[in-house]
Amino acid sequence: ALLDDDGLRHVLAATTDHRAFYDALGAVPFEDGRDPSSVLARKAYLRADREPWGPHLRDALSATQKLLRVVGAFARTDPKSLLGRSAAVDLHTVGGPVHPDESLTCGTCAWRHDSSRSVGRSRCRKHPGVRIDASMRACVRWEAVFDCQDCGACCREAYTAVEVKRTEPVVTRYPDLVVREGKYLHLRRAGERCAALEGGRTPAEQYTCRIYDDRPSTCREFALASPNCLDARRAVGLSR
Ligand code: SF4
Ligand code: SF4
């Protein structure tokens, strides 16, 4: 997936015993959903994007892509050439390859949002500096619209504390859930999860919040498909 972002998947393929596994991966290597191996792979992908090595890795891959476009143009017509196959990959406006499913568009992606600056224009949460259009063919990082009950990321290990204001109903209605540390109040944790979060113990089971109607403002203000939502989903390996 890291190589896919720059259209380098074929030319920088894994070798030795790992090659068969690599070649067997689908067109979009991270499957959607909460499959445990996909979750682990997305977490590794997130780490590869972090300091100190992330920026250098991205620069190196981007430079390799530019080189490949020049060199690979000479081999485009040779079906056996890895260089040619990589150079033939169509790139999206955002830089990476287009999605293999031609029917998908940015308009159906969970991360497209209306530009706050220009009416009728779109932006992408995953590529904040780039203008996109809802009618564009999707890139390889397309994701179907999801809902919080399949995710729960912000209520589990993506964050470690949920602050509570003293005046919020949860303080009196659910005192067992509120931890006091001096003047600071926060919701109790159950391992890596908020103690009010239920479900999600198997990939098929949905998450629910048992105090949903009385949840603190910290939770109410957390918006679906916002930048924080993307960070949270990346942290738990649900988005890349
Ligand atoms: S992540 Fe989604 S909205 Fe962004 S460019 Fe890719 S398909 Fe379009
Ligand atoms: S707001 Fe985003 S991170 Fe939180 S549960 Fe909903 S989809 Fe997941």
mmCIF file of C-alpha atoms and ligand atoms in Angstrom:
data_model
loop_
_atom_site.group_PDB
_atom_site.id
_atom_site.type_symbol
_atom_site.label_atom_id
_atom_site.label_comp_id
_atom_site.label_asym_id
_atom_site.label_seq_id
_atom_site.Cartn_x
_atom_site.Cartn_y
_atom_site.Cartn_z
ATOM 1 C CA ALA A 1 0.000 0.000 0.000
ATOM 2 C CA LEU A 2 2.887 2.329 0.754
ATOM 3 C CA LEU A 3 4.259 1.698 -2.725
ATOM 4 C CA ASP A 4 0.777 1.919 -4.219
ATOM 5 C CA ASP A 5 0.501 5.562 -3.175
ATOM 6 C CA ASP A 6 3.193 6.397 -5.713
ATOM 7 C CA GLY A 7 2.325 3.776 -8.301
ATOM 8 C CA LEU A 8 5.470 1.775 -7.510
ATOM 9 C CA ARG A 9 3.884 -1.499 -6.555
ATOM 10 C CA HIS A 10 5.137 -3.503 -9.531
ATOM 11 C CA VAL A 11 8.604 -2.100 -9.835
ATOM 12 C CA LEU A 12 9.560 -2.325 -6.152
ATOM 13 C CA ALA A 13 7.988 -5.728 -5.593
ATOM 14 C CA ALA A 14 9.028 -7.931 -2.675
ATOM 15 C CA THR A 15 11.461 -10.740 -3.487
ATOM 16 C CA THR A 16 12.423 -14.169 -2.064
ATOM 17 C CA ASP A 17 9.783 -16.253 -0.229
ATOM 18 C CA HIS A 18 7.530 -13.227 0.264
ATOM 19 C CA ARG A 19 6.960 -12.717 -3.452
ATOM 20 C CA ALA A 20 4.092 -15.199 -3.773
ATOM 21 C CA PHE A 21 2.176 -13.519 -0.939
ATOM 22 C CA TYR A 22 2.874 -10.090 -2.430
ATOM 23 C CA ASP A 23 1.672 -11.083 -5.884
ATOM 24 C CA ALA A 24 -1.489 -12.631 -4.437
ATOM 25 C CA LEU A 25 -2.608 -9.384 -2.776
ATOM 26 C CA GLY A 26 -5.696 -7.849 -4.341
ATOM 27 C CA ALA A 27 -5.721 -4.681 -6.416
ATOM 28 C CA VAL A 28 -6.401 -2.741 -3.212
ATOM 29 C CA PRO A 29 -4.151 -4.419 -0.653
ATOM 30 C CA PHE A 30 -6.031 -3.272 2.444
ATOM 31 C CA GLU A 31 -9.476 -4.778 2.458
ATOM 32 C CA ASP A 32 -12.227 -2.710 3.928
ATOM 33 C CA GLY A 33 -13.633 -3.671 7.287
ATOM 34 C CA ARG A 34 -12.162 -4.884 10.528
ATOM 35 C CA ASP A 35 -10.250 -7.924 9.305
ATOM 36 C CA PRO A 36 -7.378 -8.296 11.890
ATOM 37 C CA SER A 37 -4.577 -8.634 9.303
ATOM 38 C CA SER A 38 -5.784 -5.511 7.470
ATOM 39 C CA VAL A 39 -5.965 -3.620 10.761
ATOM 40 C CA LEU A 40 -2.338 -4.553 11.568
ATOM 41 C CA ALA A 41 -1.200 -3.610 8.069
ATOM 42 C CA ARG A 42 -2.870 -0.197 8.275
ATOM 43 C CA LYS A 43 -1.215 0.452 11.647
ATOM 44 C CA ALA A 44 2.173 -0.359 10.129
ATOM 45 C CA TYR A 45 1.329 1.966 7.237
ATOM 46 C CA LEU A 46 0.615 4.774 9.709
ATOM 47 C CA ARG A 47 3.979 4.252 11.421
ATOM 48 C CA ALA A 48 5.766 4.467 8.086
ATOM 49 C CA ASP A 49 4.314 7.969 7.670
ATOM 50 C CA ARG A 50 5.618 9.279 11.002
ATOM 51 C CA GLU A 51 8.726 11.177 12.003
ATOM 52 C CA PRO A 52 11.632 10.662 11.851
ATOM 53 C CA TRP A 53 11.630 8.434 8.789
ATOM 54 C CA GLY A 54 8.229 9.245 7.263
ATOM 55 C CA PRO A 55 9.088 12.451 5.370
ATOM 56 C CA HIS A 56 12.296 10.954 3.957
ATOM 57 C CA LEU A 57 10.520 7.820 2.891
ATOM 58 C CA ARG A 58 7.812 9.863 1.143
ATOM 59 C CA ASP A 59 10.407 12.054 -0.600
ATOM 60 C CA ALA A 60 12.349 8.997 -1.762
ATOM 61 C CA LEU A 61 9.245 7.269 -3.108
ATOM 62 C CA SER A 62 8.042 10.406 -4.846
ATOM 63 C CA ALA A 63 11.463 10.914 -6.479
ATOM 64 C CA THR A 64 11.478 7.262 -7.557
ATOM 65 C CA GLN A 65 8.050 7.733 -9.115
ATOM 66 C CA LYS A 66 9.252 10.727 -11.158
ATOM 67 C CA LEU A 67 12.282 8.782 -12.331
ATOM 68 C CA LEU A 68 10.125 5.834 -13.238
ATOM 69 C CA ARG A 69 7.783 7.970 -15.357
ATOM 70 C CA VAL A 70 10.748 9.057 -17.453
ATOM 71 C CA VAL A 71 12.553 5.732 -17.728
ATOM 72 C CA GLY A 72 9.434 3.553 -17.853
ATOM 73 C CA ALA A 73 8.042 5.442 -20.853
ATOM 74 C CA PHE A 74 10.547 3.535 -22.989
ATOM 75 C CA ALA A 75 9.179 0.197 -21.806
ATOM 76 C CA ARG A 76 5.410 0.906 -21.792
ATOM 77 C CA THR A 77 4.701 -1.409 -24.692
ATOM 78 C CA ASP A 78 6.567 -4.393 -23.218
ATOM 79 C CA PRO A 79 3.996 -6.386 -21.156
ATOM 80 C CA LYS A 80 6.766 -8.258 -19.329
ATOM 81 C CA SER A 81 8.569 -5.154 -18.161
ATOM 82 C CA LEU A 82 8.002 -4.191 -14.522
ATOM 83 C CA LEU A 83 9.157 -0.688 -15.368
ATOM 84 C CA GLY A 84 6.658 -0.449 -18.195
ATOM 85 C CA ARG A 85 3.761 -1.761 -16.083
ATOM 86 C CA SER A 86 4.473 0.754 -13.343
ATOM 87 C CA ALA A 87 4.853 3.662 -15.739
ATOM 88 C CA ALA A 88 1.510 2.750 -17.307
ATOM 89 C CA VAL A 89 -0.425 3.211 -14.039
ATOM 90 C CA ASP A 90 -2.794 6.203 -14.311
ATOM 91 C CA LEU A 91 -2.253 8.737 -11.553
ATOM 92 C CA HIS A 92 -4.948 10.680 -9.744
ATOM 93 C CA THR A 93 -4.764 14.448 -9.212
ATOM 94 C CA VAL A 94 -3.744 13.746 -5.612
ATOM 95 C CA GLY A 95 -0.594 11.943 -6.749
ATOM 96 C CA GLY A 96 -1.211 8.225 -6.239
ATOM 97 C CA PRO A 97 -2.776 5.792 -8.707
ATOM 98 C CA VAL A 98 -6.456 5.809 -9.554
ATOM 99 C CA HIS A 99 -8.621 3.120 -7.965
ATOM 100 C CA PRO A 100 -8.841 -0.101 -10.014
ATOM 101 C CA ASP A 101 -12.654 0.038 -9.845
ATOM 102 C CA GLU A 102 -13.520 2.591 -12.540
ATOM 103 C CA SER A 103 -17.049 3.063 -11.222
ATOM 104 C CA LEU A 104 -15.879 4.657 -7.947
ATOM 105 C CA THR A 105 -15.638 8.438 -7.687
ATOM 106 C CA CYS A 106 -14.432 10.949 -5.122
ATOM 107 C CA GLY A 107 -18.099 11.866 -4.718
ATOM 108 C CA THR A 108 -18.843 8.498 -3.094
ATOM 109 C CA CYS A 109 -15.746 8.520 -0.865
ATOM 110 C CA ALA A 110 -16.101 9.036 2.885
ATOM 111 C CA TRP A 111 -13.271 11.590 2.892
ATOM 112 C CA ARG A 112 -14.562 14.067 0.284
ATOM 113 C CA HIS A 113 -16.004 17.168 1.883
ATOM 114 C CA ASP A 114 -17.259 20.553 0.712
ATOM 115 C CA SER A 115 -14.603 23.222 0.593
ATOM 116 C CA SER A 116 -15.106 25.836 3.299
ATOM 117 C CA ARG A 117 -13.580 28.482 0.991
ATOM 118 C CA SER A 118 -15.281 27.957 -2.368
ATOM 119 C CA VAL A 119 -18.951 27.039 -2.742
ATOM 120 C CA GLY A 120 -19.474 23.959 -4.898
ATOM 121 C CA ARG A 121 -15.817 22.879 -4.630
ATOM 122 C CA SER A 122 -14.592 19.701 -2.967
ATOM 123 C CA ARG A 123 -11.600 18.825 -0.838
ATOM 124 C CA CYS A 124 -10.200 15.565 0.434
ATOM 125 C CA ARG A 125 -9.384 14.922 4.095
ATOM 126 C CA LYS A 126 -6.561 12.608 3.108
ATOM 127 C CA HIS A 127 -4.963 15.079 0.717
ATOM 128 C CA PRO A 128 -5.737 18.470 2.269
ATOM 129 C CA GLY A 129 -3.673 20.594 -0.108
ATOM 130 C CA VAL A 130 -5.229 19.313 -3.322
ATOM 131 C CA ARG A 131 -8.455 20.428 -5.028
ATOM 132 C CA ILE A 132 -10.658 17.579 -6.137
ATOM 133 C CA ASP A 133 -13.998 17.215 -7.826
ATOM 134 C CA ALA A 134 -16.831 14.890 -6.796
ATOM 135 C CA SER A 135 -17.040 13.503 -10.331
ATOM 136 C CA MET A 136 -13.375 12.450 -10.473
ATOM 137 C CA ARG A 137 -12.536 8.786 -10.619
ATOM 138 C CA ALA A 138 -11.498 7.646 -7.116
ATOM 139 C CA CYS A 139 -7.890 7.190 -6.009
ATOM 140 C CA VAL A 140 -6.592 4.004 -4.365
ATOM 141 C CA ARG A 141 -7.296 5.456 -0.922
ATOM 142 C CA TRP A 142 -11.040 5.625 -1.544
ATOM 143 C CA GLU A 143 -13.222 4.450 1.354
ATOM 144 C CA ALA A 144 -16.925 3.736 1.433
ATOM 145 C CA VAL A 145 -18.999 5.939 3.706
ATOM 146 C CA PHE A 146 -18.996 4.316 7.158
ATOM 147 C CA ASP A 147 -20.786 4.861 10.396
ATOM 148 C CA CYS A 148 -19.607 5.204 13.978
ATOM 149 C CA GLN A 149 -21.144 1.908 15.067
ATOM 150 C CA ASP A 150 -18.751 0.016 12.809
ATOM 151 C CA CYS A 151 -15.797 2.046 13.983
ATOM 152 C CA GLY A 152 -15.628 3.171 17.615
ATOM 153 C CA ALA A 153 -12.050 4.369 17.016
ATOM 154 C CA CYS A 154 -12.357 7.600 18.988
ATOM 155 C CA CYS A 155 -13.849 5.703 21.944
ATOM 156 C CA ARG A 156 -11.031 3.185 22.124
ATOM 157 C CA GLU A 157 -7.253 3.233 21.827
ATOM 158 C CA ALA A 158 -7.044 6.216 19.455
ATOM 159 C CA TYR A 159 -7.456 8.464 22.510
ATOM 160 C CA THR A 160 -6.605 7.815 26.121
ATOM 161 C CA ALA A 161 -8.942 10.198 27.969
ATOM 162 C CA VAL A 162 -12.350 11.814 27.560
ATOM 163 C CA GLU A 163 -12.601 15.018 29.551
ATOM 164 C CA VAL A 164 -15.866 15.753 31.381
ATOM 165 C CA LYS A 165 -17.119 19.159 32.540
ATOM 166 C CA ARG A 166 -18.459 19.337 36.094
ATOM 167 C CA THR A 167 -21.873 20.541 34.905
ATOM 168 C CA GLU A 168 -22.481 17.711 32.452
ATOM 169 C CA PRO A 169 -25.330 15.260 33.186
ATOM 170 C CA VAL A 170 -23.025 12.234 33.081
ATOM 171 C CA VAL A 171 -21.412 13.391 36.352
ATOM 172 C CA THR A 172 -24.603 12.892 38.359
ATOM 173 C CA ARG A 173 -26.264 10.181 36.271
ATOM 174 C CA TYR A 174 -23.267 7.879 35.912
ATOM 175 C CA PRO A 175 -20.933 8.645 38.844
ATOM 176 C CA ASP A 176 -19.339 5.176 38.504
ATOM 177 C CA LEU A 177 -18.017 6.222 35.086
ATOM 178 C CA VAL A 178 -16.432 9.497 36.184
ATOM 179 C CA VAL A 179 -12.871 9.637 37.526
ATOM 180 C CA ARG A 180 -11.778 12.702 39.525
ATOM 181 C CA GLU A 181 -8.188 13.841 39.501
ATOM 182 C CA GLY A 182 -8.177 17.063 41.472
ATOM 183 C CA LYS A 183 -10.243 19.537 39.445
ATOM 184 C CA TYR A 184 -9.991 17.382 36.345
ATOM 185 C CA LEU A 185 -12.778 14.906 35.539
ATOM 186 C CA HIS A 186 -12.638 12.246 32.875
ATOM 187 C CA LEU A 187 -14.436 9.065 31.897
ATOM 188 C CA ARG A 188 -13.150 5.793 33.345
ATOM 189 C CA ARG A 189 -11.285 3.488 30.962
ATOM 190 C CA ALA A 190 -11.756 -0.265 30.649
ATOM 191 C CA GLY A 191 -8.387 -1.318 29.288
ATOM 192 C CA GLU A 192 -7.859 0.673 26.106
ATOM 193 C CA ARG A 193 -11.537 1.553 25.724
ATOM 194 C CA CYS A 194 -13.870 4.072 27.271
ATOM 195 C CA ALA A 195 -15.782 2.197 29.999
ATOM 196 C CA ALA A 196 -19.090 3.332 28.443
ATOM 197 C CA LEU A 197 -18.317 1.699 25.102
ATOM 198 C CA GLU A 198 -19.999 -1.633 24.473
ATOM 199 C CA GLY A 199 -19.796 -4.173 21.643
ATOM 200 C CA GLY A 200 -17.183 -4.433 18.918
ATOM 201 C CA ARG A 201 -15.639 -7.592 20.367
ATOM 202 C CA THR A 202 -15.788 -9.322 16.976
ATOM 203 C CA PRO A 203 -15.472 -7.784 13.477
ATOM 204 C CA ALA A 204 -19.205 -8.300 12.950
ATOM 205 C CA GLU A 205 -20.394 -6.833 16.245
ATOM 206 C CA GLN A 206 -21.282 -3.124 16.249
ATOM 207 C CA TYR A 207 -20.070 -0.620 18.832
ATOM 208 C CA THR A 208 -22.557 1.196 21.023
ATOM 209 C CA CYS A 209 -22.253 3.841 23.712
ATOM 210 C CA ARG A 210 -24.311 2.966 26.785
ATOM 211 C CA ILE A 211 -24.609 6.622 27.838
ATOM 212 C CA TYR A 212 -25.161 7.985 24.317
ATOM 213 C CA ASP A 213 -27.915 10.471 25.230
ATOM 214 C CA ASP A 214 -25.867 11.771 28.149
ATOM 215 C CA ARG A 215 -22.412 11.603 26.572
ATOM 216 C CA PRO A 216 -20.118 14.520 27.426
ATOM 217 C CA SER A 217 -19.555 17.443 25.047
ATOM 218 C CA THR A 218 -16.088 16.097 24.175
ATOM 219 C CA CYS A 219 -17.857 13.202 22.435
ATOM 220 C CA ARG A 220 -20.696 15.293 20.979
ATOM 221 C CA GLU A 221 -18.252 17.673 19.321
ATOM 222 C CA PHE A 222 -16.271 14.899 17.667
ATOM 223 C CA ALA A 223 -17.541 14.877 14.081
ATOM 224 C CA LEU A 224 -17.796 11.915 11.760
ATOM 225 C CA ALA A 225 -15.339 12.138 8.814
ATOM 226 C CA SER A 226 -13.556 15.128 10.387
ATOM 227 C CA PRO A 227 -9.741 15.408 10.489
ATOM 228 C CA ASN A 228 -9.818 14.033 14.065
ATOM 229 C CA CYS A 229 -11.978 11.149 12.901
ATOM 230 C CA LEU A 230 -9.412 10.315 10.223
ATOM 231 C CA ASP A 231 -6.583 10.467 12.786
ATOM 232 C CA ALA A 232 -8.515 8.184 15.124
ATOM 233 C CA ARG A 233 -9.297 5.662 12.404
ATOM 234 C CA ARG A 234 -5.686 5.636 11.284
ATOM 235 C CA ALA A 235 -4.503 5.105 14.848
ATOM 236 C CA VAL A 236 -6.582 1.946 15.188
ATOM 237 C CA GLY A 237 -5.851 0.730 11.672
ATOM 238 C CA LEU A 238 -9.267 1.318 10.076
ATOM 239 C CA SER A 239 -8.157 3.929 7.533
ATOM 240 C CA ARG A 240 -4.943 4.567 5.728
HETATM 241 S S1 SF4 B 1 -9.279 9.657 -0.643
HETATM 242 FE FE1 SF4 B 1 -11.359 9.737 -1.505
HETATM 243 S S2 SF4 B 1 -11.890 11.900 -1.804
HETATM 244 FE FE2 SF4 B 1 -9.656 11.718 -1.504
HETATM 245 S S3 SF4 B 1 -8.847 11.668 -3.603
HETATM 246 FE FE3 SF4 B 1 -9.079 9.541 -2.905
HETATM 247 S S4 SF4 B 1 -11.142 8.912 -3.574
HETATM 248 FE FE4 SF4 B 1 -11.023 11.163 -3.756
HETATM 249 S S1 SF4 B 2 -16.421 9.813 14.910
HETATM 250 FE FE1 SF4 B 2 -15.050 8.800 13.438
HETATM 251 S S2 SF4 B 2 -13.506 7.850 14.796
HETATM 252 FE FE2 SF4 B 2 -15.278 8.263 16.104
HETATM 253 S S3 SF4 B 2 -16.536 6.391 16.075
HETATM 254 FE FE3 SF4 B 2 -17.312 7.797 14.474
HETATM 255 S S4 SF4 B 2 -16.307 7.104 12.613
HETATM 256 FE FE4 SF4 B 2 -15.100 6.314 14.325
#
